[in-house]
mmCIF file of C-alpha atoms in Angstrom:
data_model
loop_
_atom_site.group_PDB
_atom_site.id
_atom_site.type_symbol
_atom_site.label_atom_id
_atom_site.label_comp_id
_atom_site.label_asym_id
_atom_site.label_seq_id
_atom_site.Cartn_x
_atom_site.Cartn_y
_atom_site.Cartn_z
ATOM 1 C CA UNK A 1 -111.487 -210.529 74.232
ATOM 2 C CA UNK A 2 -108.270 -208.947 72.865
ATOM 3 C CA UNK A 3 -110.073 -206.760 70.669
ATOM 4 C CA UNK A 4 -112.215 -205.420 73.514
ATOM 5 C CA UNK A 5 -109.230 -205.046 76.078
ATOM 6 C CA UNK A 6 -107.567 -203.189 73.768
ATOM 7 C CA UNK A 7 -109.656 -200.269 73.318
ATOM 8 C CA UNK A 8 -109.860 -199.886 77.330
ATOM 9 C CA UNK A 9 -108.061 -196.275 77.797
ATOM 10 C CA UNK A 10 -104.759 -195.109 76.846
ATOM 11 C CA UNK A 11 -101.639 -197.346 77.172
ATOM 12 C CA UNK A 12 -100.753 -195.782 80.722
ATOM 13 C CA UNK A 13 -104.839 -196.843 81.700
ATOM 14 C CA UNK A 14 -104.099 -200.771 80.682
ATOM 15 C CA UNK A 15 -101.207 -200.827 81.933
ATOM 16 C CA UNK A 16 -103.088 -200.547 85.835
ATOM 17 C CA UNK A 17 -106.762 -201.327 84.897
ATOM 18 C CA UNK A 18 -108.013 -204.334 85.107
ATOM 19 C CA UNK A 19 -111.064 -206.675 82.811
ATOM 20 C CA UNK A 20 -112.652 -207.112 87.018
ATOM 21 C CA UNK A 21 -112.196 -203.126 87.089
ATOM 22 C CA UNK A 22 -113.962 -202.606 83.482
ATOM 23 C CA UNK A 23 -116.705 -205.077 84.871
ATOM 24 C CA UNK A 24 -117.077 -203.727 88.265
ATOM 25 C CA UNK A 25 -117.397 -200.225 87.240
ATOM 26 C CA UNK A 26 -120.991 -201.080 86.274
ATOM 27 C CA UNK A 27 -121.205 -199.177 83.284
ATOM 28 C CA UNK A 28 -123.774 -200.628 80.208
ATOM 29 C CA UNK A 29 -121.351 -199.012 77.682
ATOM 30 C CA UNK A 30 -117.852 -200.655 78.703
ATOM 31 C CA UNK A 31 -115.641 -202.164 76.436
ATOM 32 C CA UNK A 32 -114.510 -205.748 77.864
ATOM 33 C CA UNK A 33 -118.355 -206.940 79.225
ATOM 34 C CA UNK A 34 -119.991 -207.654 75.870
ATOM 35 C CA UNK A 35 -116.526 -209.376 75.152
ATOM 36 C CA UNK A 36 -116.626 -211.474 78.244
ATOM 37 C CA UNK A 37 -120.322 -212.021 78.196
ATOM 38 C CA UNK A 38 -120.397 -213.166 74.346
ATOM 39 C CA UNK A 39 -117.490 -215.825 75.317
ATOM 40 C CA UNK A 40 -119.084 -217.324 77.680
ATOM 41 C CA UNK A 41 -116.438 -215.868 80.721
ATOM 42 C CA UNK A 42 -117.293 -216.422 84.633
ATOM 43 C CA UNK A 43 -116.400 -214.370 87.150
ATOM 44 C CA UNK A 44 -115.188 -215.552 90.367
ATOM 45 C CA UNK A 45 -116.044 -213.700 92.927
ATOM 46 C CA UNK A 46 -114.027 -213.932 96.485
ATOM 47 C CA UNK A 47 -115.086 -212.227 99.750
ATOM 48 C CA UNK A 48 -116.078 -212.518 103.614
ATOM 49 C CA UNK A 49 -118.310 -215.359 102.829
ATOM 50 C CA UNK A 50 -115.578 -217.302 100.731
ATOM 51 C CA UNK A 51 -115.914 -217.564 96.915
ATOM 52 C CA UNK A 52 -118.271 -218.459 94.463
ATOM 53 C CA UNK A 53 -118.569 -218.347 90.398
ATOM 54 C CA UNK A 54 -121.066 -216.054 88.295
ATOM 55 C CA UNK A 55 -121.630 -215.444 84.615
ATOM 56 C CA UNK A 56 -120.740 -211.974 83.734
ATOM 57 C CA UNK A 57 -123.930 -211.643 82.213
ATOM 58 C CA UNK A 58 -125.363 -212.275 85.835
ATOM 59 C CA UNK A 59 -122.950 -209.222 87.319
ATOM 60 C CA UNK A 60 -124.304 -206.118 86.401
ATOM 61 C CA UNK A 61 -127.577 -205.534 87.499
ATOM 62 C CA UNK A 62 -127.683 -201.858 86.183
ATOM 63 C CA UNK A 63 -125.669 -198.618 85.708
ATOM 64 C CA UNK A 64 -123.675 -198.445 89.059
ATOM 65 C CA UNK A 65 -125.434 -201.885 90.063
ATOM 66 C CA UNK A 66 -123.754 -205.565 91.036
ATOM 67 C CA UNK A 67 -124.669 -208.632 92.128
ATOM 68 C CA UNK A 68 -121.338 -208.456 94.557
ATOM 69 C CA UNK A 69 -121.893 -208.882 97.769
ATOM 70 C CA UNK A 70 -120.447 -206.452 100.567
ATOM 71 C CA UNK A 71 -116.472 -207.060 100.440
ATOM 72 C CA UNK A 72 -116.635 -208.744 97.258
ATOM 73 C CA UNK A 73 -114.649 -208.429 94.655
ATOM 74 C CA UNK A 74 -113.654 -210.232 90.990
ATOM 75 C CA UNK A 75 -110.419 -212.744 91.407
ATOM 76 C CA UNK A 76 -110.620 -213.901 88.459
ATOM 77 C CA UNK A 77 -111.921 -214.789 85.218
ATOM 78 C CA UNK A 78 -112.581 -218.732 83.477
ATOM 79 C CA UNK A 79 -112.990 -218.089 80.102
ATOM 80 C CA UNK A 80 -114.104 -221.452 78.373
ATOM 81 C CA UNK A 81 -112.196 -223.305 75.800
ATOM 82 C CA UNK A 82 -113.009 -222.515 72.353
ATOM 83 C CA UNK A 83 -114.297 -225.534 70.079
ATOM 84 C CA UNK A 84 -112.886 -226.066 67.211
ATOM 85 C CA UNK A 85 -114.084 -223.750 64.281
ATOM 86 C CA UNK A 86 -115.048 -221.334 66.683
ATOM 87 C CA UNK A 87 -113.795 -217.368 67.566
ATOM 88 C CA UNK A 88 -115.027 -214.570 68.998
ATOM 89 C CA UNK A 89 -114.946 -210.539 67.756
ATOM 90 C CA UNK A 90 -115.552 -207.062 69.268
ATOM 91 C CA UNK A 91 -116.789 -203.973 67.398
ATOM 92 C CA UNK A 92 -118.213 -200.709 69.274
ATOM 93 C CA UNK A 93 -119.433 -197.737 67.136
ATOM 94 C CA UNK A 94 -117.918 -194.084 68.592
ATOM 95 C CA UNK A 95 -119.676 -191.454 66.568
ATOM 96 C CA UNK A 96 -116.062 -189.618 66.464
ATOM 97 C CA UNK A 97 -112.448 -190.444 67.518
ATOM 98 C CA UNK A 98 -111.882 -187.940 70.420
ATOM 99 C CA UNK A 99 -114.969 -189.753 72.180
ATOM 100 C CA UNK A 100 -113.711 -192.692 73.600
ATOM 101 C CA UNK A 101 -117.692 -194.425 75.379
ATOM 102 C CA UNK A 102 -119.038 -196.689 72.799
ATOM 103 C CA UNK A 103 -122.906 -195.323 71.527
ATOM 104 C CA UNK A 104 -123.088 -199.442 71.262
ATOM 105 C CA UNK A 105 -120.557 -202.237 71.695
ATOM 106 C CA UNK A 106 -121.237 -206.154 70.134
ATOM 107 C CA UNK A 107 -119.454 -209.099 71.160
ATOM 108 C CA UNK A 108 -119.851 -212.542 69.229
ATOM 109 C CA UNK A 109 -118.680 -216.108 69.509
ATOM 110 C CA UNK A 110 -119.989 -218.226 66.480
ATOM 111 C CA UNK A 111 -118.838 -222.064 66.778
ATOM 112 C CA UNK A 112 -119.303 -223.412 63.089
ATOM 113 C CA UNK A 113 -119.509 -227.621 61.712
ATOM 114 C CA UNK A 114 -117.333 -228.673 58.874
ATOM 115 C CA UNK A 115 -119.994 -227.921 56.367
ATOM 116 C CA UNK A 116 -120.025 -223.905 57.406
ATOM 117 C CA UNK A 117 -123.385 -223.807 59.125
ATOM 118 C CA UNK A 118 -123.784 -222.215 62.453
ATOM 119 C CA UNK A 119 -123.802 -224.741 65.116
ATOM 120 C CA UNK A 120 -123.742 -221.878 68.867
ATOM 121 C CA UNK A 121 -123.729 -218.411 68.817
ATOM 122 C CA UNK A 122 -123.107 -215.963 71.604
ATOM 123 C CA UNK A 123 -124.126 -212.306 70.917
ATOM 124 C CA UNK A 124 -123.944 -209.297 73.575
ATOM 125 C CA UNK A 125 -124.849 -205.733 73.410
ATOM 126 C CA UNK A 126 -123.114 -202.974 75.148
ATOM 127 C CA UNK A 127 -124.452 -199.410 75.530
ATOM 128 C CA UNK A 128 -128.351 -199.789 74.419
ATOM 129 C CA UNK A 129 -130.073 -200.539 77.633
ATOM 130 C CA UNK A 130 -129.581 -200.197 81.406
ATOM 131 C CA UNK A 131 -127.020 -203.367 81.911
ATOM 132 C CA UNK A 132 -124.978 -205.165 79.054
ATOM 133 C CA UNK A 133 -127.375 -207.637 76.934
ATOM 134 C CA UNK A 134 -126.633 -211.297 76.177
ATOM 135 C CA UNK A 135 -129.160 -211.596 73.192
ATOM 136 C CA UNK A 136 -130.836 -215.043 73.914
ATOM 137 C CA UNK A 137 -132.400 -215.227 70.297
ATOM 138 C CA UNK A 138 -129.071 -215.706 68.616
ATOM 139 C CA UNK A 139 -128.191 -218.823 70.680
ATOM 140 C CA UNK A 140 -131.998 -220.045 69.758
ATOM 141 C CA UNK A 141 -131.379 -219.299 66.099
ATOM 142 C CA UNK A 142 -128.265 -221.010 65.762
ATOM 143 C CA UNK A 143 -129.940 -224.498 67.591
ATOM 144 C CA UNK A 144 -131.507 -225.694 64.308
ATOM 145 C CA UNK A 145 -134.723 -223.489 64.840
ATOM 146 C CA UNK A 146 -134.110 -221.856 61.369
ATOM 147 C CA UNK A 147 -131.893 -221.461 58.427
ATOM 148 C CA UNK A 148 -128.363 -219.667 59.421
ATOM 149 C CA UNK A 149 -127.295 -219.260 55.942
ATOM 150 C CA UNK A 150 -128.345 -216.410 53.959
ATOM 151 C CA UNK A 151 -130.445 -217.288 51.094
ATOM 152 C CA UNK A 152 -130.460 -215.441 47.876
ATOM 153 C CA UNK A 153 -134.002 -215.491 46.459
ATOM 154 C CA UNK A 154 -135.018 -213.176 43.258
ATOM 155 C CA UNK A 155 -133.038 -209.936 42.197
ATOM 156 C CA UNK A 156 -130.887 -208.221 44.727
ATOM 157 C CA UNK A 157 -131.479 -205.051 43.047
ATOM 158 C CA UNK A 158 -134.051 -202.844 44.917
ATOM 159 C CA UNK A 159 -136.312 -200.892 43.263
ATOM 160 C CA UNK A 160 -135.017 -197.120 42.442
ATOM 161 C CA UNK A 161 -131.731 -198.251 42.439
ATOM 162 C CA UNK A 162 -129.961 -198.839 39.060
ATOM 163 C CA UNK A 163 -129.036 -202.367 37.746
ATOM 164 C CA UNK A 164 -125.332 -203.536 38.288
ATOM 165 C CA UNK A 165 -125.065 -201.313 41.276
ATOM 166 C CA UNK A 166 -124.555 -203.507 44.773
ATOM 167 C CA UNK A 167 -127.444 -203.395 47.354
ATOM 168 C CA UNK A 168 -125.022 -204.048 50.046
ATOM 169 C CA UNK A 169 -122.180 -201.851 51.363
ATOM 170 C CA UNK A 170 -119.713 -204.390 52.037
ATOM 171 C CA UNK A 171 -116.337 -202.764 53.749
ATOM 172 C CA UNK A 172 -113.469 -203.715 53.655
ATOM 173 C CA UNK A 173 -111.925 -205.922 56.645
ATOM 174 C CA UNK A 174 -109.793 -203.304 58.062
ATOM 175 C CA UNK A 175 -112.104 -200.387 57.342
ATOM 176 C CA UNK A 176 -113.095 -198.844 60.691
ATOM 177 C CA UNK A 177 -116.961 -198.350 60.493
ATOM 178 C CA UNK A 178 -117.779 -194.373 60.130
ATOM 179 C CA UNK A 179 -121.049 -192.342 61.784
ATOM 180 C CA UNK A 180 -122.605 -190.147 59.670
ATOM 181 C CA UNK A 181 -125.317 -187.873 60.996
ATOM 182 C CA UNK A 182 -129.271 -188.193 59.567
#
């Protein structure tokens, strides 16, 4: 969540916006929603009718589009205790500094055992479709239904590439990821 609230505006913007404002201006490519939606945050909602809790991933029904109600608006936010061996992370991919709207967004919260194995996992897309997507398959794949270590089998070397070269571009951990046109 940090990581995500962070890269809302300029320091004079975060110093008046709010994670309810981020959320309630209904756009697919903000910052803080895949955030909250990956950790598992409700919103709580508070209006004529009295109040009432929602996922985030149940507040944006589109660009523009929210499940508020007329004179609704977001109070607060419960984010839920983190397990042990558990965190969350934020990336978004800007094709170039002086644009400041993600092209995409991911938020994930991973929950491992003692062993290392994946035991939850909470993934959420920002920017590729017409609301913010909690991807359901990673919580499914992290239930047992398959293997969520990676498993070396044969070479690593594809063909066409030469031998001792790596097949993987691994970056460092405080490299900022980089577009480059096709």
């Amino acid at each position: 969540m940090v990581e995500a609230a962070n890269l809302i505006g300029s320091t004079q913007v975060q110093g008046r916006a709010t994670l309810g404002g981020n959320l309630c201006n209904g756009s697919p490519a903000a910052d803080s929603v895949p955030a909250l939606i990956a950790a598992g945050a409700v919103a709580t909602l508070a209006g004529p009718k009295g109040r009432r809790d929602l996922p985030v991933e149940d507040v944006m029904l589109g660009p523009r589009q929210l499940a508020l109600t007329k004179g609704e608006i977001v109070v607060s936010f419960l984010l839920p205790p983190r397990p042990a061996r558990s965190s969350d992370a934020y990336l978004r991919f800007i094709p170039r500094t002086e644009m400041d709207i993600a092209v995409v967004g991911a938020g994930v919260s991973l929950s491992l055992d003692a062993g290392g194995t994946i035991t939850a996992a909470r993934v959420s897309l920002g920017a590729v479709a017409a609301r913010v997507l909690l991807v359901s398959e990673a919580a499914r794949r992290s239930s047992g239904a398959g293997s969520t270590r990676p498993r070396r089998t044969g070479s690593r070397r594809r063909p066409g590439r030469p031998a001792g070269r790596s097949t993987t571009s691994e970056a460092p951990s405080n490299s900022v990821p980089t577009w480059r046109p096709c």
